[in-house]
Coordinates of C-alpha atoms and ligand atoms in Angstrom, one line a residue:
M1 CA -4.0 45.9 3.1
A2 CA -0.6 44.6 4.2
E3 CA -0.2 43.4 7.8
P4 CA 1.5 45.9 10.2
L5 CA 5.3 45.7 10.4
T6 CA 6.6 44.5 13.7
K7 CA 10.2 44.3 12.7
L8 CA 12.4 46.7 10.8
S9 CA 15.9 45.6 9.9
L10 CA 17.1 48.8 8.3
A11 CA 16.2 52.5 8.5
T12 CA 17.6 54.9 6.0
I13 CA 17.7 58.5 7.3
Y14 CA 18.2 61.4 5.0
F15 CA 20.1 63.8 7.2
T16 CA 19.8 66.6 4.6
E17 CA 18.5 67.3 1.1
R18 CA 21.5 69.6 0.5
C19 CA 24.5 68.4 -1.4
N20 CA 27.9 69.7 -2.4
S21 CA 28.2 67.5 -5.5
R22 CA 26.6 68.4 -8.8
C23 CA 25.7 65.0 -10.2
V24 CA 23.9 65.0 -13.6
S25 CA 21.6 62.3 -12.4
C26 CA 20.2 64.0 -9.3
D27 CA 18.5 67.3 -8.4
Y28 CA 19.2 67.5 -4.6
W29 CA 22.0 69.9 -5.2
R30 CA 19.7 72.2 -7.1
H31 CA 16.6 72.2 -4.9
G32 CA 17.6 70.6 -1.6
R33 CA 17.1 73.0 1.4
R34 CA 15.9 70.9 4.4
D35 CA 18.0 69.4 7.2
I36 CA 16.6 66.8 9.5
E37 CA 16.1 68.1 13.1
L38 CA 17.7 66.4 16.0
A39 CA 14.3 66.3 17.7
T40 CA 12.9 64.3 14.7
V41 CA 15.6 61.7 15.2
Q42 CA 15.0 61.6 18.9
Q43 CA 11.3 61.1 18.2
M44 CA 12.2 58.0 16.1
L45 CA 14.3 56.3 18.7
P46 CA 11.6 54.4 20.7
G47 CA 10.1 53.1 17.4
L48 CA 13.5 51.9 16.2
R49 CA 14.0 50.1 19.5
E50 CA 10.5 48.5 19.5
L51 CA 11.0 47.3 15.9
G52 CA 14.3 45.8 16.6
T53 CA 16.2 47.9 14.1
Q54 CA 19.9 47.2 14.0
T55 CA 21.3 49.4 11.3
V56 CA 20.7 52.9 10.2
L57 CA 22.0 54.0 6.8
V58 CA 22.8 57.7 7.0
S59 CA 22.2 59.3 3.6
G60 CA 20.9 62.4 1.9
G61 CA 21.9 64.7 0.0
E62 CA 25.3 64.8 1.5
P63 CA 24.9 63.9 5.2
L64 CA 28.2 65.5 6.3
L65 CA 26.8 68.9 5.3
H66 CA 24.3 68.7 8.2
P67 CA 25.7 71.1 10.9
Q68 CA 24.9 68.5 13.5
W69 CA 25.8 65.3 11.6
A70 CA 28.1 64.2 14.4
E71 CA 25.7 65.0 17.2
I72 CA 22.8 63.1 15.5
S73 CA 25.0 60.2 14.7
E74 CA 26.2 60.0 18.3
L75 CA 22.6 60.0 19.4
L76 CA 21.8 57.0 17.2
K77 CA 25.0 55.2 18.0
S78 CA 24.5 55.6 21.8
S79 CA 21.1 54.1 21.3
G80 CA 22.8 50.9 20.2
L81 CA 22.4 51.3 16.4
N82 CA 25.0 50.4 13.9
L83 CA 25.7 53.3 11.6
W84 CA 26.5 53.1 7.9
L85 CA 27.4 56.3 6.1
L86 CA 26.7 56.8 2.4
T87 CA 28.6 59.9 1.3
A88 CA 30.0 61.5 -1.8
G89 CA 33.2 62.0 0.2
L90 CA 34.1 65.6 -0.5
S91 CA 34.7 66.4 3.2
L92 CA 36.0 63.0 4.3
A93 CA 39.6 64.0 4.5
K94 CA 38.9 66.5 7.2
N95 CA 36.3 64.4 9.0
A96 CA 38.0 61.0 8.8
A97 CA 38.7 60.5 12.4
E98 CA 35.3 61.6 13.6
V99 CA 33.5 59.5 10.9
A100 CA 35.6 56.4 11.9
G101 CA 34.6 56.9 15.6
L102 CA 30.9 56.9 14.7
F103 CA 30.3 54.7 11.7
E104 CA 30.7 50.9 11.4
Q105 CA 31.0 51.1 7.6
V106 CA 31.2 53.8 4.9
T107 CA 30.2 53.7 1.3
V108 CA 31.6 56.4 -1.0
S109 CA 30.0 57.1 -4.3
L110 CA 32.8 57.4 -6.8
D111 CA 31.5 57.2 -10.4
G112 CA 34.7 58.1 -12.3
S113 CA 38.2 56.5 -12.4
T114 CA 39.9 59.7 -13.5
A115 CA 39.6 63.3 -12.7
A116 CA 38.0 63.9 -16.1
S117 CA 35.3 61.3 -15.9
Y118 CA 34.6 62.1 -12.3
S119 CA 34.1 65.7 -13.1
A120 CA 31.9 64.9 -16.2
I121 CA 29.6 62.9 -14.0
R122 CA 29.7 64.6 -10.7
G123 CA 30.0 68.2 -12.0
L124 CA 33.0 69.0 -9.8
D125 CA 36.8 69.0 -10.1
A126 CA 37.1 66.9 -6.9
F127 CA 38.5 63.5 -7.8
E128 CA 41.8 63.9 -5.9
A129 CA 40.0 65.4 -2.9
V130 CA 37.6 62.4 -2.7
C131 CA 40.4 59.9 -3.2
A132 CA 42.4 61.6 -0.4
G133 CA 39.3 61.3 1.9
I134 CA 38.9 57.6 1.1
R135 CA 42.6 57.0 1.9
A136 CA 42.3 58.9 5.2
L137 CA 39.3 56.8 6.2
V138 CA 41.0 53.6 5.2
R139 CA 44.0 54.6 7.4
E140 CA 41.5 55.1 10.3
G141 CA 40.6 51.4 10.0
V142 CA 36.9 51.8 9.1
P143 CA 35.6 49.4 6.5
V144 CA 35.1 51.5 3.3
G145 CA 33.4 50.4 0.1
L146 CA 32.9 52.2 -3.3
R147 CA 29.6 52.4 -5.1
V148 CA 29.5 53.2 -8.8
T149 CA 26.4 54.1 -10.7
V150 CA 27.1 52.8 -14.2
Q151 CA 26.1 55.3 -16.9
R152 CA 27.1 56.6 -20.3
R153 CA 30.2 58.4 -19.2
N154 CA 31.8 55.6 -17.2
A155 CA 30.5 52.5 -19.1
S156 CA 34.0 51.8 -20.4
E157 CA 35.7 52.2 -17.0
L158 CA 34.5 49.3 -14.9
G159 CA 37.9 47.6 -14.8
D160 CA 39.7 50.8 -14.1
L161 CA 37.3 51.5 -11.2
V162 CA 38.1 48.0 -9.7
R163 CA 41.8 48.7 -10.0
L164 CA 41.3 52.2 -8.5
A165 CA 39.4 50.6 -5.6
R166 CA 42.4 48.2 -5.0
K167 CA 44.8 51.1 -5.1
L168 CA 42.8 53.1 -2.6
G169 CA 42.8 50.1 -0.2
V170 CA 39.0 49.8 0.2
G171 CA 37.2 46.6 1.1
G172 CA 35.1 46.3 -2.1
I173 CA 33.3 47.9 -4.9
S174 CA 29.7 47.7 -6.0
F175 CA 28.0 48.6 -9.3
L176 CA 24.5 49.5 -10.1
A177 CA 22.7 51.2 -13.1
A178 CA 22.0 54.9 -12.7
D179 CA 18.3 55.5 -12.0
V180 CA 16.8 57.4 -14.9
S181 CA 13.2 56.1 -14.6
H182 CA 11.9 58.0 -11.6
G183 CA 11.0 61.6 -12.1
E184 CA 10.4 62.2 -8.4
A185 CA 13.3 60.3 -6.7
F186 CA 16.6 62.0 -5.8
G187 CA 14.9 65.4 -5.3
R188 CA 14.0 65.7 -9.0
H189 CA 11.6 68.2 -10.2
S190 CA 11.8 67.0 -13.8
E191 CA 13.1 64.2 -16.0
V192 CA 16.6 63.0 -15.6
A193 CA 19.2 65.1 -17.5
E194 CA 20.5 63.9 -20.9
G195 CA 23.7 62.0 -20.9
V196 CA 23.1 59.5 -18.2
A197 CA 21.3 56.5 -19.8
L198 CA 23.2 54.5 -22.4
R199 CA 22.4 55.1 -26.1
P200 CA 22.3 52.2 -28.6
E201 CA 25.9 52.9 -29.5
D202 CA 27.0 52.8 -25.9
L203 CA 25.8 49.2 -25.3
P204 CA 28.8 47.5 -27.0
V205 CA 31.1 49.6 -24.8
L206 CA 29.4 48.3 -21.7
V207 CA 29.3 44.7 -23.0
A208 CA 33.1 44.9 -23.7
A209 CA 33.7 46.3 -20.2
L210 CA 31.6 43.5 -18.6
D211 CA 33.4 40.9 -20.7
A212 CA 36.8 42.3 -19.6
L213 CA 35.8 42.4 -15.9
E214 CA 34.8 38.7 -16.1
R215 CA 38.0 37.8 -17.9
D216 CA 40.5 39.8 -15.8
H217 CA 38.9 40.0 -12.4
G218 CA 37.8 36.5 -11.6
D219 CA 39.5 36.6 -8.3
D220 CA 37.8 39.9 -7.4
F221 CA 34.4 38.2 -8.1
D222 CA 35.4 35.1 -6.1
S223 CA 36.5 37.0 -3.1
G224 CA 33.5 39.3 -3.1
F225 CA 35.7 42.3 -3.6
I226 CA 33.3 43.0 -6.5
V227 CA 30.1 42.8 -4.6
E228 CA 27.8 41.6 -7.4
T229 CA 28.1 38.4 -9.3
P230 CA 28.9 38.5 -13.0
A231 CA 25.2 37.5 -13.7
K232 CA 24.0 40.4 -11.5
L233 CA 26.2 42.9 -13.4
R234 CA 24.7 41.7 -16.7
R235 CA 21.4 43.0 -15.4
I236 CA 22.8 46.5 -15.8
E237 CA 23.2 45.8 -19.6
A238 CA 19.6 44.3 -19.7
H239 CA 18.3 47.3 -17.8
Y240 CA 19.7 49.8 -20.3
R241 CA 18.6 47.6 -23.3
A242 CA 15.1 47.5 -21.9
L243 CA 15.1 51.3 -21.6
L244 CA 16.0 51.4 -25.3
G245 CA 13.2 49.1 -26.2
Q246 CA 15.6 46.3 -27.1
G247 CA 14.3 43.7 -24.6
E248 CA 12.4 43.0 -21.4
A249 CA 13.5 44.7 -18.2
P250 CA 15.2 42.2 -15.9
P251 CA 12.8 40.7 -13.4
V252 CA 12.7 42.5 -10.1
R253 CA 12.6 40.7 -6.8
C254 CA 12.3 43.1 -3.9
N255 CA 10.9 43.0 -0.3
A256 CA 12.7 46.2 0.9
P257 CA 9.4 47.9 2.0
E258 CA 8.7 44.9 4.3
H259 CA 12.0 45.2 6.1
S260 CA 13.2 48.8 5.8
I261 CA 12.0 52.4 5.7
V262 CA 13.4 55.7 4.4
V263 CA 13.0 58.8 6.5
E264 CA 13.3 62.0 4.7
A265 CA 14.8 65.2 6.1
D266 CA 11.3 66.6 6.8
G267 CA 10.2 63.4 8.6
G268 CA 8.3 62.1 5.5
L269 CA 8.3 58.2 5.4
R270 CA 9.0 56.4 2.1
P271 CA 8.7 52.6 1.6
C272 CA 11.9 52.8 -0.4
F273 CA 14.2 55.3 -2.2
F274 CA 12.0 55.4 -5.3
I275 CA 8.4 55.5 -4.1
A276 CA 7.0 58.5 -2.2
G277 CA 5.2 57.6 1.0
P278 CA 1.9 58.9 2.2
T279 CA 2.8 59.4 5.9
Q280 CA 5.0 61.5 8.1
L281 CA 6.8 60.6 11.3
G282 CA 4.1 61.8 13.7
E283 CA 4.0 62.8 17.3
A284 CA 3.3 59.2 18.1
G285 CA 6.6 58.1 16.6
L286 CA 7.7 55.8 13.9
S287 CA 5.3 52.9 14.2
E288 CA 2.3 55.0 13.7
G289 CA 3.5 56.3 10.3
L290 CA 4.9 53.0 9.3
N291 CA 1.7 51.2 10.0
A292 CA -0.9 53.8 9.1
A293 CA -3.6 52.3 6.8
S294 CA -2.3 54.4 3.8
M295 CA 1.2 53.0 4.2
R296 CA -0.1 49.4 4.5
H297 CA -2.1 49.8 1.4
L298 CA 0.9 51.1 -0.4
R299 CA 3.0 48.1 0.8
A300 CA 0.3 45.8 -0.4
D301 CA 0.3 47.4 -3.9
I302 CA 4.1 47.1 -4.1
R303 CA 3.9 43.4 -3.0
A304 CA 1.3 42.7 -5.6
G305 CA 3.5 44.2 -8.3
L306 CA 1.1 47.1 -9.0
R307 CA 3.7 49.9 -8.7
P308 CA 5.2 51.0 -12.0
E309 CA 8.3 52.3 -10.2
C310 CA 9.4 48.7 -9.6
R311 CA 9.5 47.7 -13.3
H312 CA 12.8 49.5 -14.0
C313 CA 14.2 49.6 -10.5
V314 CA 18.0 49.6 -10.3
C315 CA 18.1 49.0 -6.6
S316 CA 15.7 46.2 -5.7
K317 CA 16.7 44.4 -2.6
W318 CA 15.7 41.0 -1.1
F319 CA 16.0 40.7 2.7
S320 CA 16.2 37.1 3.7
T321 CA 14.2 36.3 6.8
Ligands
SF4_401 S1 23.6 61.8 -6.4 FE1 24.2 62.0 -4.3 S2 26.2 63.0 -4.4 FE2 25.2 63.4 -6.3 S3 24.2 65.4 -6.1 FE3 22.7 63.7 -5.6 S4 22.8 63.5 -3.4 FE4 24.6 64.6 -4.1
SF4_402 S1 11.7 47.3 -6.6 FE1 12.6 49.3 -6.3 S2 10.9 50.7 -6.5 FE2 10.1 48.7 -6.1 S3 9.9 48.5 -3.9 FE3 11.9 47.7 -4.4 S4 13.3 49.4 -4.2 FE4 11.2 50.3 -4.3

């Protein structure tokens, strides 16, 4: 069994499972119903304090759909926590000032560089609205980053996305492979829809896009505007190759469950985005659920490399201590 956690750098809280996007890679928008209760967040606060948590990543679903998103965020902020918002950005334009007042940083998921590719991936004709929201937020002075999940329909657009990020005035852009390996993550009730993972004939398209990024955007890598290194971006290619049986999955190094927790909208606790947890936020608060024997066993299995979810993980994270 893993030792109890006495420190927790990051807590991710799913404000809601509902979403107003229609992404092909996710099922929250189909099945998501639950919103987190203000009382649940209140119950968590002493635990966050005891564990020295500094940052809360506010996620979902689309967190800005929660009718009390501002009130809950205010509660967290007034408890001394730094808030980081992960949003699809559909309502950013109207909420920009309030978001800027509450969040230290905002990451907007933007998977297409044109209205057509955006709508093919996210299922909505909302590219211009999201770009307007991002510009509004940038004008408010809050640090904004873009996050792109690289998949079949945008594999050729990596350079265009970097140029769009520059035009929008954001502070950086980050790329990761779309998750297609976990049937249970992202509110899924079944396998990931067709059209997300790369086919063999898409691999050369991705390789050409990565080559062009390295050739044309050296300054953006050097300055950190593109958050990943070129080598890390090549892992996206290796990831999709492995899914096609054309090589080994890139090695995963991750200690996220030792330093962070994901709290679901119903108070369920997960060691990370991709692995379901055995415990709930109880009456006794966060530490009890985090350090229950079942959760410690799960963390030990993850650390020992026994969980299949880790093998094709697109979002492994190493916290340096
Ligand atoms: S991936 Fe994110 S933005 Fe897209 S439907 Fe799922 S929760 Fe919403
Ligand atoms: S590698 Fe991925 S699935 Fe495994 S613990 Fe880390 S985040 Fe979770």
